């Protein structure tokens, strides 16, 4: 199905989602000055995943939005990873910034070299290098999300991760997946890359419903039931005793009830 306009619109929408997906997570980390529960290994795996994903999208000449998307993924993942170092391991800002700059240069150099190499391989009708890039990107993306599945299994809750981020990222995967369908040819490997992560994020959302939302609703309902008196019952408040102190209407005088003595 070759509908370039639809492919570009959907691809651009997916790229926009991926451009802002980590911003809610970055903001939450900054606001609470903590990255507890957020897996630094996930962010690093995603930063690495952007390399084969970018190589694949560029060499396969997918729409421009998908080509840019991978670069944004790597950059924002490195920023979030730096937050994990700063808030979690108490690294200095200079040390975090230096690490990010070095990794960006390293990953960018590797991606550039692979693009030139795989273009030559494509001209020679070699398919396995492109298959390898698709498999690597899908594996790194999936491994990053699966790292949170282990944390969910250990703690029986979804912690440290913004559900806004999860929703936006899943939407980005969905739009990117559909945009691939509208390319001049059906790119099965591209669909696997985005489809794998989409399925894993849906699983995280389901875990959030089971371990976070449902217990919260149940606890809130129990509190409301305890605070609300049953129908037909009268709510009794503690009344002052006969020796209590009462204030007059003016609120200035104090009168103490004293038991009368019989003559």
XYZ file of N, CA and C in Angstrom:
789
model
N 0.854 -1.184 0.000
C 0.000 0.000 0.000
C 0.896 1.242 0.000
N 0.884 1.985 -1.091
C 1.779 3.127 -1.230
C 0.975 4.419 -1.127
N 0.864 4.962 0.069
C 0.172 6.224 0.293
C 1.139 7.118 1.062
N 2.039 7.824 0.352
C 3.103 8.577 1.008
C 2.592 9.654 1.956
N 1.456 10.287 1.625
C 0.929 11.341 2.488
C 0.534 10.754 3.838
N -0.194 9.628 3.811
C -0.607 8.974 5.057
C 0.604 8.498 5.845
N 1.592 7.948 5.130
C 2.798 7.461 5.805
C 3.527 8.596 6.500
N 3.636 9.755 5.827
C 4.339 10.898 6.411
C 3.579 11.487 7.599
N 2.250 11.587 7.469
C 1.443 12.142 8.559
C 1.522 11.243 9.792
N 1.319 9.942 9.588
C 1.373 9.005 10.709
C 2.776 8.910 11.284
N 3.770 8.904 10.388
C 5.151 8.851 10.852
C 5.527 10.087 11.642
N 5.053 11.256 11.170
C 5.320 12.501 11.890
C 4.645 12.497 13.256
N 3.402 11.992 13.305
C 2.700 11.902 14.586
C 3.450 10.986 15.549
N 3.927 9.861 15.031
C 4.703 8.947 15.864
C 5.997 9.586 16.331
N 6.642 10.347 15.442
C 7.890 11.018 15.808
C 7.653 12.083 16.870
N 6.528 12.809 16.751
C 6.195 13.814 17.764
C 5.994 13.145 19.122
N 5.269 12.017 19.120
C 5.062 11.283 20.375
C 6.391 10.838 20.963
N 7.267 10.323 20.106
C 8.564 9.874 20.586
C 9.456 11.045 20.973
N 9.165 12.224 20.416
C 9.962 13.405 20.750
C 9.658 13.898 22.158
N 8.411 13.708 22.588
C 8.012 14.224 23.907
C 7.762 13.115 24.920
N 7.929 11.862 24.501
C 7.569 10.743 25.366
C 8.289 10.779 26.705
N 9.580 11.077 26.693
C 10.362 11.055 27.923
C 10.311 12.372 28.685
N 9.734 13.413 28.093
C 9.672 14.706 28.781
C 8.876 14.630 30.081
N 7.701 13.956 30.129
C 7.007 13.828 31.427
C 7.848 13.102 32.468
N 8.566 12.064 32.028
C 9.424 11.333 32.964
C 10.570 12.209 33.461
N 11.168 12.971 32.556
C 12.259 13.874 32.933
C 11.757 14.930 33.910
N 10.558 15.449 33.657
C 9.986 16.473 34.536
C 9.678 15.901 35.925
N 9.110 14.697 35.967
C 8.794 14.069 37.251
C 10.068 13.807 38.043
N 11.097 13.330 37.358
C 12.376 13.089 38.039
C 12.915 14.384 38.647
N 12.805 15.466 37.878
C 13.320 16.758 38.352
C 12.486 17.279 39.520
N 11.180 17.139 39.438
C 10.304 17.689 40.470
C 10.475 16.968 41.799
N 10.636 15.664 41.758
C 10.763 14.925 43.015
C 12.226 14.689 43.409
N 13.164 15.120 42.522
C 14.600 14.972 42.796
C 14.952 13.524 43.125
N 14.367 12.624 42.370
C 14.605 11.205 42.601
C 14.272 10.412 41.341
N 15.003 9.336 41.144
C 14.706 8.409 40.051
C 14.506 6.993 40.597
N 14.104 6.908 41.861
C 13.903 5.602 42.482
C 12.841 4.814 41.718
N 13.175 3.586 41.380
C 12.264 2.732 40.632
C 12.457 2.811 39.135
N 13.025 3.913 38.639
C 13.303 4.043 37.209
C 14.615 3.336 36.906
N 14.593 2.470 35.920
C 15.758 1.652 35.625
C 16.729 2.392 34.705
N 17.925 2.694 35.236
C 18.954 3.352 34.422
C 19.366 2.456 33.259
N 19.358 1.144 33.490
C 19.727 0.204 32.426
C 18.750 0.285 31.260
N 17.469 0.565 31.549
C 16.480 0.714 30.495
C 16.817 1.900 29.605
N 17.195 3.012 30.224
C 17.522 4.214 29.458
C 18.765 4.006 28.597
N 19.747 3.298 29.132
C 20.945 3.028 28.353
C 20.657 2.097 27.186
N 19.841 1.068 27.431
C 19.464 0.149 26.358
C 18.714 0.882 25.251
N 17.851 1.816 25.631
C 17.113 2.596 24.637
C 18.045 3.512 23.851
N 19.015 4.111 24.533
C 19.967 4.974 23.836
C 20.743 4.174 22.794
N 21.119 2.953 23.162
C 21.833 2.089 22.218
C 20.898 1.640 21.096
N 19.626 1.369 21.432
C 18.658 0.915 20.430
C 18.448 1.948 19.334
N 18.635 3.234 19.671
C 18.457 4.274 18.668
C 19.436 4.177 17.515
N 20.593 3.538 17.748
C 21.605 3.414 16.691
C 21.150 2.468 15.589
N 20.884 1.181 15.873
C 20.417 0.307 14.785
C 19.068 0.729 14.218
N 18.215 1.316 15.075
C 16.919 1.787 14.567
C 17.113 2.924 13.577
N 17.995 3.870 13.905
C 18.270 4.977 12.992
C 18.908 4.500 11.698
N 19.842 3.546 11.818
C 20.496 2.987 10.630
C 19.463 2.327 9.728
N 18.586 1.542 10.327
C 17.571 0.832 9.542
C 16.634 1.803 8.835
N 16.116 2.779 9.580
C 15.152 3.715 8.993
C 15.778 4.572 7.901
N 17.046 4.935 8.065
C 17.710 5.791 7.079
C 18.086 5.000 5.823
N 18.706 3.835 6.001
C 19.130 3.033 4.845
C 17.930 2.519 4.063
N 16.851 2.164 4.776
C 15.642 1.698 4.098
C 14.827 2.847 3.521
N 15.264 4.077 3.769
C 14.636 5.292 3.226
C 13.159 5.389 3.625
N 12.898 5.109 4.898
C 11.547 5.318 5.413
C 11.295 6.820 5.519
N 10.070 7.216 5.864
C 9.747 8.638 5.879
C 10.651 9.399 6.851
N 10.818 10.693 6.558
C 11.770 11.542 7.286
C 11.519 11.513 8.791
N 10.248 11.498 9.167
C 9.908 11.526 10.590
C 10.502 10.331 11.326
N 10.429 9.149 10.714
C 10.968 7.961 11.356
C 12.491 7.998 11.419
N 13.124 8.661 10.465
C 14.587 8.771 10.496
C 15.035 9.650 11.660
N 14.293 10.749 11.888
C 14.639 11.664 12.976
C 14.266 11.056 14.330
N 13.227 10.267 14.326
C 12.686 9.690 15.552
C 13.735 8.941 16.362
N 14.548 8.152 15.683
C 15.548 7.343 16.374
C 16.597 8.211 17.059
N 16.946 9.342 16.438
C 17.954 10.232 17.027
C 17.408 10.887 18.310
N 16.141 11.254 18.265
C 15.514 11.856 19.446
C 15.432 10.837 20.578
N 15.126 9.598 20.223
C 15.054 8.535 21.226
C 16.377 8.403 21.967
N 17.469 8.352 21.229
C 18.780 8.199 21.856
C 19.116 9.390 22.745
N 18.829 10.603 22.262
C 19.170 11.804 23.016
C 18.403 11.882 24.335
N 17.077 11.728 24.280
C 16.271 11.823 25.497
C 16.564 10.669 26.461
N 16.884 9.512 25.916
C 17.238 8.379 26.779
C 18.526 8.669 27.537
N 19.484 9.302 26.876
C 20.740 9.649 27.542
C 20.521 10.718 28.607
N 19.621 11.675 28.331
C 19.313 12.705 29.329
C 18.691 12.066 30.566
N 17.745 11.143 30.360
C 17.098 10.467 31.485
C 18.095 9.584 32.223
N 18.977 8.938 31.480
C 20.028 8.128 32.098
C 20.936 8.992 32.973
N 21.245 10.202 32.492
C 22.065 11.127 33.282
C 21.352 11.524 34.574
N 20.032 11.675 34.517
C 19.280 11.963 35.737
C 19.404 10.822 36.741
N 19.412 9.589 36.247
C 19.581 8.441 37.139
C 20.942 8.493 37.830
N 21.951 8.933 37.103
C 23.277 9.066 37.704
C 23.300 10.206 38.721
N 22.636 11.308 38.378
C 22.682 12.502 39.236
C 21.879 12.306 40.515
N 20.631 11.838 40.376
C 19.773 11.690 41.553
C 20.015 10.372 42.291
N 20.301 9.317 41.536
C 20.461 8.007 42.152
C 21.850 7.765 42.713
N 22.869 8.010 41.905
C 24.243 7.730 42.329
C 24.989 8.973 42.811
N 24.294 10.105 42.800
C 24.837 11.369 43.324
C 26.084 11.830 42.563
N 26.101 11.605 41.243
C 27.188 12.131 40.422
C 27.016 13.636 40.274
N 28.102 14.335 40.033
C 28.026 15.777 39.815
C 27.447 16.063 38.429
N 26.936 17.292 38.258
C 26.369 17.676 36.961
C 27.432 17.622 35.872
N 28.641 18.061 36.201
C 29.725 18.047 35.214
C 30.045 16.623 34.775
N 30.070 15.714 35.724
C 30.371 14.319 35.400
C 29.273 13.712 34.535
N 28.018 14.017 34.859
C 26.891 13.506 34.068
C 26.913 14.073 32.649
N 27.152 15.372 32.536
C 27.183 16.015 31.219
C 28.320 15.470 30.370
N 29.467 15.248 30.984
C 30.610 14.692 30.258
C 30.302 13.300 29.735
N 29.672 12.475 30.574
C 29.321 11.111 30.170
C 28.344 11.126 29.001
N 27.351 12.028 29.060
C 26.352 12.105 27.989
C 27.002 12.556 26.677
N 27.860 13.562 26.731
C 28.506 14.078 25.519
C 29.387 13.013 24.879
N 30.146 12.288 25.701
C 31.017 11.238 25.170
C 30.198 10.134 24.516
N 29.118 9.724 25.181
C 28.270 8.659 24.629
C 27.556 9.104 23.358
N 27.105 10.359 23.314
C 26.461 10.867 22.102
C 27.427 10.843 20.927
N 28.661 11.270 21.154
C 29.662 11.261 20.091
C 29.975 9.835 19.641
N 30.097 8.930 20.616
C 30.403 7.541 20.303
C 29.282 6.884 19.513
N 28.041 7.017 20.011
C 26.900 6.410 19.321
C 26.667 7.042 17.954
N 26.855 8.369 17.861
C 26.691 9.041 16.579
C 27.712 8.581 15.561
N 28.948 8.391 16.009
C 29.995 7.914 15.098
C 29.710 6.500 14.613
N 29.265 5.637 15.526
C 28.939 4.260 15.147
C 27.789 4.234 14.151
N 26.759 5.037 14.401
C 25.605 5.063 13.498
C 25.993 5.565 12.107
N 26.794 6.618 12.058
C 27.226 7.158 10.762
C 28.014 6.115 9.974
N 28.939 5.429 10.643
C 29.726 4.403 9.964
C 28.866 3.265 9.455
N 27.892 2.852 10.267
C 27.009 1.759 9.858
C 26.123 2.154 8.680
N 25.708 3.410 8.637
C 24.862 3.856 7.523
C 25.598 3.709 6.201
N 26.852 4.188 6.166
C 27.645 4.077 4.934
C 27.918 2.611 4.593
N 28.225 1.807 5.602
C 28.539 0.398 5.357
C 27.322 -0.367 4.855
N 26.169 -0.117 5.456
C 24.974 -0.868 5.061
C 24.395 -0.396 3.736
N 24.672 0.834 3.345
C 24.268 1.271 2.011
C 25.044 0.500 0.944
N 26.311 0.277 1.210
C 27.124 -0.520 0.288
C 26.602 -1.951 0.242
N 26.279 -2.498 1.422
C 25.745 -3.856 1.485
C 24.414 -3.963 0.748
N 23.584 -2.936 0.857
C 22.293 -2.949 0.173
C 22.479 -2.895 -1.338
N 23.449 -2.107 -1.788
C 23.732 -2.030 -3.228
C 24.198 -3.370 -3.766
N 24.801 -4.168 -2.903
C 25.278 -5.496 -3.309
C 24.234 -6.576 -3.033
N 23.005 -6.149 -2.720
C 21.870 -7.055 -2.495
C 22.085 -7.991 -1.296
N 22.804 -7.495 -0.298
C 22.963 -8.257 0.943
C 21.837 -7.865 1.902
N 21.037 -8.822 2.314
C 19.885 -8.531 3.161
C 20.166 -8.729 4.654
N 21.093 -9.612 4.994
C 21.292 -9.954 6.402
C 21.745 -8.771 7.265
N 22.537 -7.799 6.742
C 22.907 -6.675 7.618
C 21.692 -5.858 8.072
N 20.717 -5.659 7.169
C 19.527 -4.903 7.537
C 18.662 -5.696 8.504
N 18.603 -6.997 8.278
C 17.858 -7.843 9.213
C 18.486 -7.767 10.598
N 19.809 -7.759 10.639
C 20.518 -7.671 11.914
C 20.196 -6.362 12.628
N 20.154 -5.244 11.884
C 19.839 -3.949 12.495
C 18.428 -3.952 13.078
N 17.489 -4.531 12.341
C 16.099 -4.585 12.825
C 15.999 -5.442 14.076
N 16.678 -6.582 14.073
C 16.635 -7.477 15.224
C 17.283 -6.819 16.440
N 18.423 -6.166 16.236
C 19.123 -5.515 17.349
C 18.274 -4.403 17.968
N 17.679 -3.576 17.120
C 16.869 -2.477 17.651
C 15.664 -3.013 18.420
N 15.010 -4.037 17.875
C 13.858 -4.619 18.563
C 14.276 -5.248 19.886
N 15.426 -5.916 19.899
C 15.899 -6.575 21.120
C 16.270 -5.563 22.190
N 16.962 -4.487 21.810
C 17.359 -3.473 22.789
C 16.136 -2.748 23.358
N 15.189 -2.399 22.496
C 13.971 -1.736 22.967
C 13.190 -2.651 23.903
N 13.045 -3.910 23.498
C 12.299 -4.865 24.317
C 13.010 -5.126 25.641
N 14.341 -5.245 25.596
C 15.107 -5.512 26.819
C 14.953 -4.371 27.820
N 14.889 -3.126 27.300
C 14.701 -1.986 28.186
C 13.380 -2.047 28.932
N 12.314 -2.376 28.217
C 10.994 -2.464 28.851
C 10.914 -3.689 29.752
N 11.512 -4.796 29.322
C 11.486 -6.016 30.133
C 12.213 -5.819 31.457
N 13.165 -4.902 31.497
C 13.849 -4.603 32.764
C 12.850 -4.108 33.805
N 11.816 -3.394 33.354
C 10.779 -2.931 34.274
C 9.848 -4.077 34.668
N 9.659 -5.039 33.798
C 8.842 -6.192 34.156
C 9.453 -6.921 35.348
N 10.770 -7.039 35.386
C 11.432 -7.687 36.513
C 11.215 -6.889 37.796
N 11.293 -5.558 37.690
C 11.057 -4.703 38.855
C 9.612 -4.841 39.329
N 8.674 -4.941 38.397
C 7.263 -5.132 38.754
C 7.069 -6.473 39.454
N 7.742 -7.497 38.982
C 7.629 -8.830 39.584
C 8.189 -8.836 41.008
N 9.300 -8.144 41.220
C 9.940 -8.129 42.540
C 9.114 -7.340 43.544
N 8.628 -6.148 43.146
C 7.961 -5.250 44.086
C 6.440 -5.325 44.018
N 5.895 -6.051 43.077
C 4.449 -6.184 42.914
C 3.767 -4.823 42.759
N 4.402 -3.920 42.059
C 3.832 -2.612 41.752
C 4.628 -1.997 40.606
N 3.998 -1.044 39.914
C 4.689 -0.303 38.863
C 5.183 0.989 39.492
N 6.483 1.100 39.698
C 7.021 2.241 40.416
C 8.085 2.945 39.597
N 8.238 4.242 39.888
C 9.312 5.025 39.300
C 9.116 5.417 37.853
N 8.021 5.024 37.237
C 7.813 5.297 35.818
C 6.496 6.041 35.627
N 6.523 7.060 34.798
C 5.340 7.873 34.558
C 4.406 7.168 33.578
N 3.137 7.033 33.966
C 2.178 6.415 33.060
C 1.847 7.330 31.877
N 2.064 8.630 32.044
C 1.912 9.536 30.896
C 2.967 9.207 29.851
N 4.193 8.988 30.329
C 5.283 8.596 29.434
C 4.950 7.282 28.738
N 4.441 6.319 29.487
C 4.096 5.013 28.907
C 3.032 5.169 27.824
N 2.007 5.973 28.114
C 0.926 6.172 27.146
C 1.398 6.859 25.878
N 2.228 7.902 26.032
C 2.735 8.621 24.866
C 3.644 7.730 24.033
N 4.499 6.968 24.715
C 5.409 6.082 23.994
C 4.647 5.009 23.236
N 3.617 4.446 23.883
C 2.803 3.429 23.214
C 2.086 4.026 21.997
N 1.609 5.264 22.140
C 0.963 5.933 21.003
C 1.963 6.153 19.878
N 3.194 6.532 20.231
C 4.234 6.705 19.220
C 4.518 5.413 18.483
N 4.576 4.297 19.231
C 4.780 2.995 18.590
C 3.629 2.658 17.645
N 2.405 2.957 18.093
C 1.234 2.633 17.281
C 1.224 3.431 15.978
N 1.432 4.742 16.069
C 1.435 5.574 14.862
C 2.584 5.196 13.926
N 3.741 4.912 14.508
C 4.882 4.509 13.678
C 4.611 3.178 12.997
N 3.981 2.273 13.726
C 3.644 0.963 13.171
C 2.693 1.100 11.990
N 1.662 1.924 12.153
C 0.686 2.107 11.071
C 1.311 2.833 9.892
N 2.236 3.776 10.162
C 2.876 4.514 9.063
C 3.689 3.583 8.167
N 4.289 2.539 8.774
C 5.063 1.580 7.995
C 4.157 0.833 7.021
N 2.911 0.597 7.439
C 1.958 -0.117 6.583
C 1.670 0.676 5.309
N 1.697 2.021 5.408
C 1.364 2.863 4.264
C 2.580 3.216 3.402
N 3.733 2.602 3.667
C 4.892 2.805 2.810
C 4.679 2.109 1.467
N 5.618 2.339 0.534
C 5.457 1.761 -0.802
C 5.506 0.237 -0.787
N 6.057 -0.327 0.293
C 6.005 -1.776 0.480
C 5.865 -2.066 1.974
N 5.239 -3.171 2.282
C 5.050 -3.552 3.688
C 6.399 -3.980 4.274
N 6.858 -3.229 5.254
C 8.147 -3.520 5.892
C 7.884 -4.358 7.146
N 8.014 -5.658 7.006
C 7.701 -6.575 8.101
C 8.633 -6.338 9.277
N 9.907 -6.139 9.003
C 10.871 -5.931 10.089
C 10.576 -4.640 10.849
N 10.195 -3.606 10.112
C 9.831 -2.351 10.767
C 8.612 -2.525 11.661
N 7.656 -3.319 11.195
C 6.466 -3.580 12.003
C 6.823 -4.359 13.262
N 7.775 -5.273 13.156
C 8.205 -6.055 14.324
C 8.854 -5.143 15.360
N 9.673 -4.180 14.895
C 10.375 -3.277 15.810
C 9.379 -2.512 16.674
N 8.419 -1.852 16.021
C 7.467 -1.025 16.761
C 6.390 -1.865 17.452
N 6.002 -2.972 16.824
C 4.960 -3.810 17.402
C 5.399 -4.495 18.688
N 6.663 -4.905 18.754
C 7.167 -5.574 19.954
C 7.086 -4.665 21.166
N 7.565 -3.426 21.008
C 7.539 -2.502 22.138
C 6.112 -2.116 22.505
N 5.243 -1.966 21.513
C 3.848 -1.619 21.779
C 3.190 -2.680 22.658
N 3.400 -3.944 22.338
C 2.814 -5.041 23.113
C 3.346 -5.016 24.547
N 4.639 -4.768 24.708
C 5.234 -4.744 26.047
C 4.685 -3.581 26.876
N 4.476 -2.418 26.255
C 3.915 -1.281 26.986
C 2.478 -1.547 27.391
N 1.729 -2.215 26.537
C 0.358 -2.578 26.905
C 0.380 -3.478 28.133
N 1.358 -4.381 28.200
C 1.501 -5.233 29.368
C 1.795 -4.446 30.628
N 2.639 -3.403 30.513
C 2.943 -2.557 31.670
C 1.688 -1.826 32.135
N 0.873 -1.352 31.180
C -0.379 -0.680 31.534
C -1.318 -1.623 32.286
N -1.391 -2.858 31.834
C -2.243 -3.835 32.514
C -1.731 -4.089 33.934
N -0.416 -4.175 34.085
C 0.169 -4.346 35.424
C -0.157 -3.145 36.303
N -0.154 -1.952 35.707
C -0.505 -0.754 36.463
C -1.947 -0.794 36.944
N -2.836 -1.310 36.103
C -4.235 -1.426 36.503
C -4.396 -2.429 37.647
N -3.662 -3.527 37.565
C -3.809 -4.593 38.564
C -3.143 -4.226 39.882
N -1.907 -3.732 39.818
C -1.122 -3.511 41.029
C -1.236 -2.098 41.597
N -1.639 -1.118 40.779
C -1.686 0.259 41.265
C -3.109 0.806 41.361
N -3.831 0.789 40.227
C -5.139 1.429 40.189
C -6.175 0.659 40.996
N -6.267 -0.656 40.809
C -7.295 -1.444 41.507
C -7.140 -1.387 43.026
N -5.931 -1.586 43.588
C -5.794 -1.459 45.053
C -6.132 -0.062 45.563
N -5.799 0.972 44.762
C -6.111 2.345 45.175
C -7.624 2.561 45.237
N -8.341 2.074 44.230
C -9.808 2.207 44.218
C -10.415 1.427 45.375
N -9.898 0.241 45.631
C -10.417 -0.598 46.713
C -10.194 0.051 48.069
N -9.003 0.602 48.275
C -8.700 1.264 49.543
C -9.558 2.499 49.747
N -9.749 3.267 48.683
C -10.566 4.472 48.782
C -12.018 4.126 49.074
N -12.518 3.073 48.460
C -13.904 2.654 48.705
C -14.095 2.207 50.143
N -13.102 1.506 50.695
C -13.191 1.065 52.085
C -13.196 2.245 53.046
N -12.370 3.259 52.763
C -12.339 4.443 53.611
C -13.671 5.179 53.592
N -14.266 5.312 52.398
C -15.560 5.979 52.290
C -16.639 5.197 53.019
N -16.562 3.866 52.963
C -17.550 3.040 53.653
C -17.420 3.182 55.166
N -16.186 3.314 55.658
C -15.976 3.470 57.090
C -16.402 4.840 57.595
N -16.221 5.863 56.759
C -16.553 7.224 57.178
C -18.031 7.533 57.043
N -18.747 6.850 56.149
C -20.170 7.108 55.915
C -21.008 6.198 56.789
N -21.901 6.728 57.678
C -22.749 5.871 58.524
C -23.770 5.130 57.688
N -24.085 3.927 58.130
C -25.063 3.114 57.406
C -26.450 3.734 57.489
N -27.297 3.403 56.538
C -28.652 3.958 56.491
C -29.443 3.517 57.714
N -30.097 4.463 58.378
C -30.890 4.165 59.557
C -30.133 4.300 60.855
N -28.803 4.520 60.769
C -28.012 4.677 61.964
C -27.781 6.156 62.222
N -27.641 6.487 63.488
C -27.391 7.872 63.885
C -25.937 7.992 64.279
N -25.258 8.944 63.705
C -23.863 9.161 64.036
C -23.771 9.902 65.354
N -23.193 9.296 66.367
C -23.073 9.865 67.693
C -21.729 10.544 67.840
N -21.745 11.738 68.373
C -20.526 12.477 68.647
C -20.317 12.513 70.145
N -19.096 12.609 70.554
C -18.782 12.628 71.969
C -19.343 13.888 72.606
N -20.176 13.708 73.659
C -20.802 14.825 74.351
C -19.981 15.194 75.567
N -19.993 16.463 75.932
C -19.228 16.878 77.096
C -19.834 16.300 78.371
N -18.987 15.988 79.343
C -19.456 15.430 80.621
C -20.000 16.539 81.510
N -20.550 16.131 82.669
C -21.175 17.107 83.555
C -20.167 18.050 84.193
N -18.915 17.672 84.174
C -17.890 18.540 84.762
C -17.117 19.310 83.711
N -17.627 19.289 82.457
C -16.923 19.993 81.395
C -17.073 21.489 81.548
N -16.207 22.197 80.868
C -16.234 23.654 80.890
C -16.998 24.148 79.675
N -17.964 25.020 79.854
C -18.763 25.579 78.764
C -18.479 27.062 78.660
N -18.467 27.563 77.438
C -18.324 28.990 77.228
C -19.697 29.606 77.013
N -19.849 30.845 77.491
C -21.116 31.555 77.293
C -21.229 31.975 75.847
N -22.377 32.530 75.509
C -22.604 32.943 74.126
C -21.590 33.959 73.667
N -21.142 34.813 74.585
C -20.163 35.829 74.197
C -18.793 35.238 73.986
N -18.573 34.076 74.532
C -17.295 33.407 74.358
C -16.237 33.933 75.289
N -16.563 34.852 76.209
C -15.553 35.445 77.076
C -15.596 34.907 78.491
N -16.794 34.509 78.962
C -16.946 34.016 80.320
C -16.925 32.513 80.335
N -16.431 31.959 81.411
C -16.376 30.513 81.559
C -17.195 30.121 82.759
N -18.052 29.162 82.577
C -18.930 28.710 83.641
C -18.661 27.245 83.878
N -18.419 26.847 85.112
C -18.197 25.444 85.434
C -19.406 24.934 86.213
N -19.949 23.818 85.792
C -21.089 23.238 86.477
C -20.596 22.570 87.760
N -21.176 23.024 88.863
C -20.782 22.507 90.172
C -21.967 21.765 90.758
N -21.817 20.550 91.212
C -22.954 19.795 91.783
C -23.476 20.487 93.054
N -24.812 20.610 93.162
C -25.425 21.269 94.308
C -25.373 20.359 95.530
N -25.177 20.993 96.691
C -25.150 20.246 97.942
C -26.506 20.380 98.636
N -26.956 19.316 99.200
C -28.224 19.343 99.936
C -28.010 20.013 101.298
N -28.975 20.782 101.724
C -28.875 21.434 103.046
C -28.918 20.416 104.168
